[in-house]
Amino acid sequence: KRRRTEAVEIEDRLESLIIRVGEKSTSSLESNLEGLASVLEADINNYKGKILKILIDCAVKMPEKTTIYTTLVGLLNAKNYNFGGEFVDMMAKKLKEALKACMWRTARYVLRFFSDLVNCHVISTNSLLQLLLTFLETARDDNSPQVRSDTYVYAVLSCLPWVGRELYEKKEQDLDRLLKHIEIYVRKRSRKHVPGLRVWRSDRPHPQEEYLDCLWAQICKLRSDMWQEKHIARPYVAFDSILCEALQHNIPQITLPTHHQDNTYLFPWVVFRLFDYTDCPEGPVLPGAHSIERYLIEEHLHNIIKEYHHERKQCAALLLDFPLKHKIPLEYMIVEVVLAELFHLPGPRYIEICYGSLLIELCKLQPATMPQVLAQAVELLFDRIDTMNVCCFDRFVNWFGYHLSNFQFKWSWDDWLEAAQLDSSHPRAKFIIEVLLKAMRLSYRQRIAEVVPEQFDCFVPQKPEPVYKFCADSTADLPGMDTAHRLESAIRAKGTVTELLAVLAELPNPLRESEDTDPPYNPLQIQVFVQSILHLGSKSFSHAFAGISKFLKAFESLVGNHEEAQMLVLKEMHEVWSTHQQMMVMLCDKFLRTQIVSCATVANWVFSKEMVPEFTKSYIWEILHGTIRKMNKHVARLQREVNEARERRVGNDSDDSSDSDNEEQQQQQQRPRPSEEEIERMEEKLEGAQADQKNLFLIIFQRFIMILSEHLVRCDTDGRDFNTHWYRWTIGRLHQIFMMHNTQVERYSQTLSTLLFTQDLDPHILDAFNQFVALRS
Amino acid sequence: SRTEQERHLRLTTTLYVGNLSFYTTEEQLYELFGRSGDIKRIVMGLDKFRKTPCGFCFVEYFTREDAEMCMRYINGTRLDDRIVRTDWDAGFIEGRQYGRG
């Protein structure tokens, strides 16, 4: 037994040595690598399996240390040819698995590792070329979507910074042929998806390039520089005399898995460009947009964020401690990369607050430079906001409001004074209005009013106050006034639902036309009831929520399932709280959760006549997206339940029942197996929810099509330019629905294209749909 | 018991939030804490005698994941110029909203 523990200790030690090689150390990387190679060589016979596994993990999971591990493998191969061969075979296996499982990142890093192994004389140049050509064959496959070949071509292109020079020196003609293939492919690709993924509509001052186009341009530039790049550290150069003695292996033949409809590929993206070298006047020069260094550094920074986004402090520290920090304007590159992730379309990789808190940490850690660079970034974003994508506009507002709240709302507001002269629907004016609204939510109105210059009084939000139309000192003689006052007293006296309904029963029903008709609901009752409840619960969210929960039965009896009645609830809410956007957002949420109103009603309300003046304000869209999200979550939950039930029905409870840590799992296993009928009932429920979801999207898209078509036609007949602020906000919001809920909308895309987005539609509207479809084609 | 308590802490979706300003409102808390996920409810900590906010609250999320996001990204950032501190809480029980007066 002791021998076993000893073996485990040795394995742990080897693992730690391998993982940590290349970290800061007192001796040189070369001598560390040499030492480690000797240690491993001595242990290869006894611990081969373990060493192989660790090396492969490192190769895949630490791409920033690729060249360190390829050198190590090179040294080991020089000492032990068979070991090198086994390593190559295992990596090839890893690649096959990754391709099959659509793990494109892993696949790309294995391919890159293979490329760099050519530099270390572990792999023959010909066999790498063969593999790269195999990848490029996908470009000629017309029976699979473009995203598939894009994914493979991208993997090949992203290897070339590592192995381009070697191929150029040894196999120039083959390399030329390879590049020719890529060039032909890049030229003929469809770019329908690009407009939908751009942060800005405009290419000024910086072109907004699609990722593959951009990398291709960077590779072309590298080629014209004779494949010399200055970013990648190449420790194997020092070992050239040892490595060139070694024998090389061939990568085993790899056949690519064919396309399957369930496969997911890389979502295309557009490279975010905010700065160029003129923006960072002091210090080292920012690499140009087509310099390969820009790509390599950006990729490295993105990888740091990916690896450490859970730990914002560590993440910030590692970003600022970037290895080449003295050779580049690091703060600029970090800010560009973090904002690129925040503005990424269709959605950011991680939740928005992750980037917000990371930027705060960066400012705290580097207070001498970071806040200035970030402020400069905000200035540029503000300058370019006229053509900014609406999804990104919202994220910009949310982030900036939050950021300011962490820094006492200090900002050079005076630089933006000109915006006060603009139309309030102009993007710049709107940005300031919305930022102040967000800032106010995180603070209070007075503070915001004091912090901005007086010229911005026009932008400062109104004081959030309820307007109760049955107010006692109101002089207006409204129908229902007396009842409202009696209702208030009844509520204050802790009356029951029955008592309240009795008070309301005295109101006549304006919908009743004759004695015989019995209208489904009484609008006056709803008006009086909703106004009173919200008025009495106006002190805080909790008060409002408590009122709604307490009188849920009254809501049910007054409103029921009638769309018009539900609509009335929302209208009354808006009348009471029109100056308090956050309250309306919260109340809508509460009404949906308590099923007082349906998702479809909220959607119809957003597009209703009464809401026209509110239509371009952000909170309306916060409400609508919240509504869609709620529906999506509901469907997802029912789907999960059906899947789980089906699994339990088949009976997968034999495995892992000893795992006592996982309490939830155990609980699940204790539940009895569902019967076939139970599953059927669950499936029916799911189908019902999916029908509601589909209906919700149909309503929303139909309303968009109606108002946009109407606008376009009216402008056409009046001979006016259709391209107004209103039009751009509205088309932007339509686009936002597609982007934010693209996975859910995708399920109904067939229906949408046959029912709504038909060919006779105005191309401006149809474009939004086509861009969305192109994301996956 | 202690292990029971630990189990609760491992599964809870409730956070205790401290170091708030007495003037911070429930609305501000919804705005900030809603940024890490959907909030089930917020219970304001109140002065035992005056029944006014006294610098802490409980935030309950619908899911554990959202509460974890809050621990990661909101804990240690500012609200009303004060650094808010969040900590796992075994779950709010009526009566606990009253602080020492």
PDB file of C-alpha atoms in Angstrom, chain A residues 506-702:
ATOM      1  CA  GLU A 506     -72.099  49.195  -7.080  1.00  0.00           C
ATOM      2  CA  LEU A 507     -70.333  50.551 -10.164  1.00  0.00           C
ATOM      3  CA  PRO A 508     -72.310  50.462 -13.389  1.00  0.00           C
ATOM      4  CA  ASN A 509     -70.727  48.679 -16.323  1.00  0.00           C
ATOM      5  CA  PRO A 510     -70.155  51.126 -19.197  1.00  0.00           C
ATOM      6  CA  LEU A 511     -69.952  48.176 -21.576  1.00  0.00           C
ATOM      7  CA  ARG A 512     -73.524  47.135 -20.867  1.00  0.00           C
ATOM      8  CA  GLU A 513     -75.738  48.229 -23.731  1.00  0.00           C
ATOM      9  CA  SER A 514     -78.980  46.662 -22.655  1.00  0.00           C
ATOM     10  CA  GLU A 515     -80.440  44.711 -19.783  1.00  0.00           C
ATOM     11  CA  ASP A 516     -79.917  41.386 -21.534  1.00  0.00           C
ATOM     12  CA  THR A 517     -76.190  41.690 -22.269  1.00  0.00           C
ATOM     13  CA  ASP A 518     -73.726  40.573 -19.727  1.00  0.00           C
ATOM     14  CA  PRO A 519     -70.290  42.014 -20.532  1.00  0.00           C
ATOM     15  CA  PRO A 520     -67.344  39.775 -19.625  1.00  0.00           C
ATOM     16  CA  TYR A 521     -65.728  42.404 -17.416  1.00  0.00           C
ATOM     17  CA  ASN A 522     -66.349  45.883 -16.022  1.00  0.00           C
ATOM     18  CA  PRO A 523     -63.722  48.437 -17.076  1.00  0.00           C
ATOM     19  CA  LEU A 524     -64.744  50.914 -14.409  1.00  0.00           C
ATOM     20  CA  GLN A 525     -64.298  48.354 -11.663  1.00  0.00           C
ATOM     21  CA  ILE A 526     -60.836  47.483 -12.946  1.00  0.00           C
ATOM     22  CA  GLN A 527     -59.910  51.151 -13.147  1.00  0.00           C
ATOM     23  CA  VAL A 528     -61.000  51.917  -9.605  1.00  0.00           C
ATOM     24  CA  PHE A 529     -59.504  48.745  -8.190  1.00  0.00           C
ATOM     25  CA  VAL A 530     -56.077  48.955  -9.875  1.00  0.00           C
ATOM     26  CA  GLN A 531     -55.732  52.657  -9.121  1.00  0.00           C
ATOM     27  CA  SER A 532     -56.577  52.174  -5.453  1.00  0.00           C
ATOM     28  CA  ILE A 533     -54.352  49.150  -4.932  1.00  0.00           C
ATOM     29  CA  LEU A 534     -51.373  50.866  -6.550  1.00  0.00           C
ATOM     30  CA  HIS A 535     -52.056  54.105  -4.726  1.00  0.00           C
ATOM     31  CA  LEU A 536     -52.184  52.391  -1.352  1.00  0.00           C
ATOM     32  CA  GLY A 537     -49.101  50.322  -2.177  1.00  0.00           C
ATOM     33  CA  SER A 538     -47.099  53.235  -3.525  1.00  0.00           C
ATOM     34  CA  LYS A 539     -44.634  53.437  -0.650  1.00  0.00           C
ATOM     35  CA  SER A 540     -42.249  50.785  -1.966  1.00  0.00           C
ATOM     36  CA  PHE A 541     -42.017  47.744  -4.209  1.00  0.00           C
ATOM     37  CA  SER A 542     -42.737  45.544  -1.224  1.00  0.00           C
ATOM     38  CA  HIS A 543     -45.917  47.441  -0.438  1.00  0.00           C
ATOM     39  CA  ALA A 544     -47.073  47.225  -4.041  1.00  0.00           C
ATOM     40  CA  PHE A 545     -46.261  43.506  -4.278  1.00  0.00           C
ATOM     41  CA  ALA A 546     -47.957  42.767  -0.971  1.00  0.00           C
ATOM     42  CA  GLY A 547     -51.124  44.531  -2.153  1.00  0.00           C
ATOM     43  CA  ILE A 548     -51.212  42.571  -5.385  1.00  0.00           C
ATOM     44  CA  SER A 549     -50.584  39.242  -3.659  1.00  0.00           C
ATOM     45  CA  LYS A 550     -53.173  39.910  -0.992  1.00  0.00           C
ATOM     46  CA  PHE A 551     -55.916  40.716  -3.458  1.00  0.00           C
ATOM     47  CA  LEU A 552     -54.998  38.247  -6.143  1.00  0.00           C
ATOM     48  CA  LYS A 553     -58.469  36.698  -5.933  1.00  0.00           C
ATOM     49  CA  ALA A 554     -60.028  40.092  -6.599  1.00  0.00           C
ATOM     50  CA  PHE A 555     -57.813  40.497  -9.680  1.00  0.00           C
ATOM     51  CA  GLU A 556     -58.854  37.070 -10.875  1.00  0.00           C
ATOM     52  CA  SER A 557     -62.504  37.832 -10.469  1.00  0.00           C
ATOM     53  CA  LEU A 558     -62.339  41.306 -12.056  1.00  0.00           C
ATOM     54  CA  VAL A 559     -59.923  40.606 -14.880  1.00  0.00           C
ATOM     55  CA  GLY A 560     -60.040  36.918 -15.709  1.00  0.00           C
ATOM     56  CA  ASN A 561     -58.686  35.797 -19.041  1.00  0.00           C
ATOM     57  CA  HIS A 562     -59.912  38.723 -21.077  1.00  0.00           C
ATOM     58  CA  GLU A 563     -57.203  40.354 -23.056  1.00  0.00           C
ATOM     59  CA  GLU A 564     -58.912  43.778 -23.027  1.00  0.00           C
ATOM     60  CA  ALA A 565     -59.376  43.562 -19.278  1.00  0.00           C
ATOM     61  CA  GLN A 566     -55.716  42.664 -18.784  1.00  0.00           C
ATOM     62  CA  MET A 567     -54.750  45.495 -21.075  1.00  0.00           C
ATOM     63  CA  LEU A 568     -56.716  47.836 -18.852  1.00  0.00           C
ATOM     64  CA  VAL A 569     -54.682  46.750 -15.828  1.00  0.00           C
ATOM     65  CA  LEU A 570     -51.513  47.745 -17.654  1.00  0.00           C
ATOM     66  CA  LYS A 571     -52.987  51.032 -18.826  1.00  0.00           C
ATOM     67  CA  GLU A 572     -54.044  51.975 -15.331  1.00  0.00           C
ATOM     68  CA  MET A 573     -50.638  51.005 -14.027  1.00  0.00           C
ATOM     69  CA  HIS A 574     -49.048  53.279 -16.591  1.00  0.00           C
ATOM     70  CA  GLU A 575     -51.364  56.137 -15.623  1.00  0.00           C
ATOM     71  CA  VAL A 576     -50.422  55.853 -11.981  1.00  0.00           C
ATOM     72  CA  TRP A 577     -46.703  55.307 -12.416  1.00  0.00           C
ATOM     73  CA  SER A 578     -45.737  56.965 -15.708  1.00  0.00           C
ATOM     74  CA  THR A 579     -42.888  58.832 -13.986  1.00  0.00           C
ATOM     75  CA  HIS A 580     -41.466  55.733 -12.309  1.00  0.00           C
ATOM     76  CA  GLN A 581     -40.099  53.417 -14.978  1.00  0.00           C
ATOM     77  CA  GLN A 582     -38.507  50.969 -12.616  1.00  0.00           C
ATOM     78  CA  MET A 583     -41.806  50.577 -10.775  1.00  0.00           C
ATOM     79  CA  MET A 584     -43.561  49.763 -14.056  1.00  0.00           C
ATOM     80  CA  VAL A 585     -40.893  47.207 -14.920  1.00  0.00           C
ATOM     81  CA  MET A 586     -41.315  45.571 -11.521  1.00  0.00           C
ATOM     82  CA  LEU A 587     -45.107  45.669 -11.632  1.00  0.00           C
ATOM     83  CA  CYS A 588     -45.235  44.102 -15.087  1.00  0.00           C
ATOM     84  CA  ASP A 589     -43.004  41.357 -13.792  1.00  0.00           C
ATOM     85  CA  LYS A 590     -45.287  40.842 -10.821  1.00  0.00           C
ATOM     86  CA  PHE A 591     -48.440  40.838 -12.982  1.00  0.00           C
ATOM     87  CA  LEU A 592     -46.885  38.186 -15.196  1.00  0.00           C
ATOM     88  CA  ARG A 593     -45.743  36.009 -12.311  1.00  0.00           C
ATOM     89  CA  THR A 594     -49.153  36.141 -10.695  1.00  0.00           C
ATOM     90  CA  GLN A 595     -50.742  35.509 -14.113  1.00  0.00           C
ATOM     91  CA  ILE A 596     -52.909  38.587 -13.766  1.00  0.00           C
ATOM     92  CA  VAL A 597     -51.787  39.463 -17.285  1.00  0.00           C
ATOM     93  CA  SER A 598     -50.451  37.196 -20.016  1.00  0.00           C
ATOM     94  CA  CYS A 599     -47.248  37.631 -21.984  1.00  0.00           C
ATOM     95  CA  ALA A 600     -49.259  38.248 -25.138  1.00  0.00           C
ATOM     96  CA  THR A 601     -51.129  41.108 -23.465  1.00  0.00           C
ATOM     97  CA  VAL A 602     -47.900  42.794 -22.436  1.00  0.00           C
ATOM     98  CA  ALA A 603     -46.679  42.552 -26.030  1.00  0.00           C
ATOM     99  CA  ASN A 604     -49.895  44.056 -27.387  1.00  0.00           C
ATOM    100  CA  TRP A 605     -49.773  46.781 -24.764  1.00  0.00           C
ATOM    101  CA  VAL A 606     -46.220  47.770 -25.775  1.00  0.00           C
ATOM    102  CA  PHE A 607     -47.446  48.300 -29.320  1.00  0.00           C
ATOM    103  CA  SER A 608     -50.724  49.950 -28.309  1.00  0.00           C
ATOM    104  CA  LYS A 609     -51.801  53.458 -29.304  1.00  0.00           C
ATOM    105  CA  GLU A 610     -51.427  54.763 -25.748  1.00  0.00           C
ATOM    106  CA  MET A 611     -47.802  53.719 -25.600  1.00  0.00           C
ATOM    107  CA  VAL A 612     -46.726  55.460 -28.806  1.00  0.00           C
ATOM    108  CA  PRO A 613     -45.013  58.325 -26.917  1.00  0.00           C
ATOM    109  CA  GLU A 614     -43.125  55.788 -24.800  1.00  0.00           C
ATOM    110  CA  PHE A 615     -42.229  53.476 -27.641  1.00  0.00           C
ATOM    111  CA  THR A 616     -38.563  54.418 -28.075  1.00  0.00           C
ATOM    112  CA  LYS A 617     -37.772  54.580 -24.364  1.00  0.00           C
ATOM    113  CA  SER A 618     -35.569  51.797 -23.078  1.00  0.00           C
ATOM    114  CA  TYR A 619     -37.765  50.689 -20.190  1.00  0.00           C
ATOM    115  CA  ILE A 620     -40.489  49.583 -22.600  1.00  0.00           C
ATOM    116  CA  TRP A 621     -37.990  47.184 -24.126  1.00  0.00           C
ATOM    117  CA  GLU A 622     -36.738  46.128 -20.730  1.00  0.00           C
ATOM    118  CA  ILE A 623     -40.352  45.110 -20.060  1.00  0.00           C
ATOM    119  CA  LEU A 624     -40.817  43.353 -23.384  1.00  0.00           C
ATOM    120  CA  HIS A 625     -37.542  41.418 -23.198  1.00  0.00           C
ATOM    121  CA  GLY A 626     -38.314  40.500 -19.603  1.00  0.00           C
ATOM    122  CA  THR A 627     -41.651  39.163 -20.777  1.00  0.00           C
ATOM    123  CA  ILE A 628     -40.109  37.092 -23.550  1.00  0.00           C
ATOM    124  CA  ARG A 629     -37.438  35.820 -21.174  1.00  0.00           C
ATOM    125  CA  LYS A 630     -40.083  34.711 -18.715  1.00  0.00           C
ATOM    126  CA  MET A 631     -41.865  32.817 -21.453  1.00  0.00           C
ATOM    127  CA  ASN A 632     -38.598  31.239 -22.618  1.00  0.00           C
ATOM    128  CA  LYS A 633     -37.690  30.161 -19.116  1.00  0.00           C
ATOM    129  CA  HIS A 634     -41.117  28.641 -18.648  1.00  0.00           C
ATOM    130  CA  VAL A 635     -40.791  26.587 -21.831  1.00  0.00           C
ATOM    131  CA  ALA A 636     -37.236  25.569 -20.934  1.00  0.00           C
ATOM    132  CA  ARG A 637     -38.341  24.396 -17.496  1.00  0.00           C
ATOM    133  CA  LEU A 638     -41.172  22.274 -18.884  1.00  0.00           C
ATOM    134  CA  GLN A 639     -38.812  20.853 -21.495  1.00  0.00           C
ATOM    135  CA  ARG A 640     -36.311  19.922 -18.785  1.00  0.00           C
ATOM    136  CA  GLU A 641     -39.020  18.275 -16.745  1.00  0.00           C
ATOM    137  CA  VAL A 642     -40.191  16.201 -19.680  1.00  0.00           C
ATOM    138  CA  ASN A 643     -36.629  15.130 -20.445  1.00  0.00           C
ATOM    139  CA  GLU A 644     -35.976  14.162 -16.846  1.00  0.00           C
ATOM    140  CA  ALA A 645     -39.206  12.258 -16.590  1.00  0.00           C
ATOM    141  CA  ARG A 646     -38.437  10.373 -19.787  1.00  0.00           C
ATOM    142  CA  GLU A 647     -35.009   9.475 -18.471  1.00  0.00           C
ATOM    143  CA  ARG A 648     -36.416   8.257 -15.202  1.00  0.00           C
ATOM    144  CA  ARG A 649     -39.016   6.277 -17.101  1.00  0.00           C
ATOM    145  CA  VAL A 650     -36.303   4.460 -19.023  1.00  0.00           C
ATOM    146  CA  GLY A 651     -34.490   4.056 -15.735  1.00  0.00           C
ATOM    147  CA  ASN A 652     -31.004   5.399 -15.458  1.00  0.00           C
ATOM    148  CA  ASP A 653     -30.847   5.104 -11.697  1.00  0.00           C
ATOM    149  CA  SER A 654     -28.298   2.301 -11.614  1.00  0.00           C
ATOM    150  CA  ASP A 655     -25.256   4.529 -12.039  1.00  0.00           C
ATOM    151  CA  ASP A 656     -23.698   6.751  -9.424  1.00  0.00           C
ATOM    152  CA  SER A 657     -26.181   6.048  -6.651  1.00  0.00           C
ATOM    153  CA  SER A 658     -23.278   5.964  -4.183  1.00  0.00           C
ATOM    154  CA  ASP A 659     -22.498   9.608  -4.820  1.00  0.00           C
ATOM    155  CA  SER A 660     -23.646  10.954  -1.483  1.00  0.00           C
ATOM    156  CA  ASP A 661     -22.448  14.472  -2.200  1.00  0.00           C
ATOM    157  CA  ASN A 662     -25.057  15.067  -4.775  1.00  0.00           C
ATOM    158  CA  GLU A 663     -28.156  15.397  -2.666  1.00  0.00           C
ATOM    159  CA  GLU A 664     -30.335  16.631  -5.434  1.00  0.00           C
ATOM    160  CA  GLN A 665     -29.548  13.663  -7.597  1.00  0.00           C
ATOM    161  CA  GLN A 666     -30.316  11.295  -4.773  1.00  0.00           C
ATOM    162  CA  GLN A 667     -33.616  12.951  -4.132  1.00  0.00           C
ATOM    163  CA  GLN A 668     -34.481  12.561  -7.746  1.00  0.00           C
ATOM    164  CA  GLN A 669     -33.699   8.912  -7.738  1.00  0.00           C
ATOM    165  CA  GLN A 670     -35.955   8.414  -4.791  1.00  0.00           C
ATOM    166  CA  ARG A 671     -38.873   9.746  -6.738  1.00  0.00           C
ATOM    167  CA  PRO A 672     -41.034   7.014  -8.255  1.00  0.00           C
ATOM    168  CA  ARG A 673     -40.810   6.339 -11.931  1.00  0.00           C
ATOM    169  CA  PRO A 674     -43.361   8.399 -13.834  1.00  0.00           C
ATOM    170  CA  SER A 675     -46.052   6.541 -15.666  1.00  0.00           C
ATOM    171  CA  GLU A 676     -46.624   6.845 -19.388  1.00  0.00           C
ATOM    172  CA  GLU A 677     -49.758   8.934 -18.712  1.00  0.00           C
ATOM    173  CA  GLU A 678     -47.890  11.320 -16.474  1.00  0.00           C
ATOM    174  CA  ILE A 679     -45.304  11.886 -19.169  1.00  0.00           C
ATOM    175  CA  GLU A 680     -48.009  12.437 -21.722  1.00  0.00           C
ATOM    176  CA  ARG A 681     -49.619  15.060 -19.509  1.00  0.00           C
ATOM    177  CA  MET A 682     -46.275  16.811 -19.115  1.00  0.00           C
ATOM    178  CA  GLU A 683     -45.746  16.748 -22.851  1.00  0.00           C
ATOM    179  CA  GLU A 684     -49.156  18.267 -23.424  1.00  0.00           C
ATOM    180  CA  LYS A 685     -48.290  21.039 -21.019  1.00  0.00           C
ATOM    181  CA  LEU A 686     -45.024  21.627 -22.838  1.00  0.00           C
ATOM    182  CA  GLU A 687     -46.760  21.738 -26.205  1.00  0.00           C
ATOM    183  CA  GLY A 688     -49.215  24.263 -24.814  1.00  0.00           C
ATOM    184  CA  ALA A 689     -46.398  26.452 -23.563  1.00  0.00           C
ATOM    185  CA  GLN A 690     -44.585  26.195 -26.887  1.00  0.00           C
ATOM    186  CA  ALA A 691     -47.745  27.260 -28.663  1.00  0.00           C
ATOM    187  CA  ASP A 692     -47.925  30.299 -26.364  1.00  0.00           C
ATOM    188  CA  GLN A 693     -44.293  31.066 -27.018  1.00  0.00           C
ATOM    189  CA  LYS A 694     -44.760  30.863 -30.754  1.00  0.00           C
ATOM    190  CA  ASN A 695     -47.853  33.025 -30.501  1.00  0.00           C
ATOM    191  CA  LEU A 696     -45.936  35.621 -28.505  1.00  0.00           C
ATOM    192  CA  PHE A 697     -43.242  35.893 -31.157  1.00  0.00           C
ATOM    193  CA  LEU A 698     -45.867  36.019 -33.898  1.00  0.00           C
ATOM    194  CA  ILE A 699     -47.648  38.904 -32.170  1.00  0.00           C
ATOM    195  CA  ILE A 700     -44.434  40.835 -31.665  1.00  0.00           C
ATOM    196  CA  PHE A 701     -43.150  40.381 -35.196  1.00  0.00           C
ATOM    197  CA  GLN A 702     -46.520  41.096 -36.722  1.00  0.00           C
TER     198      GLN A 702
END
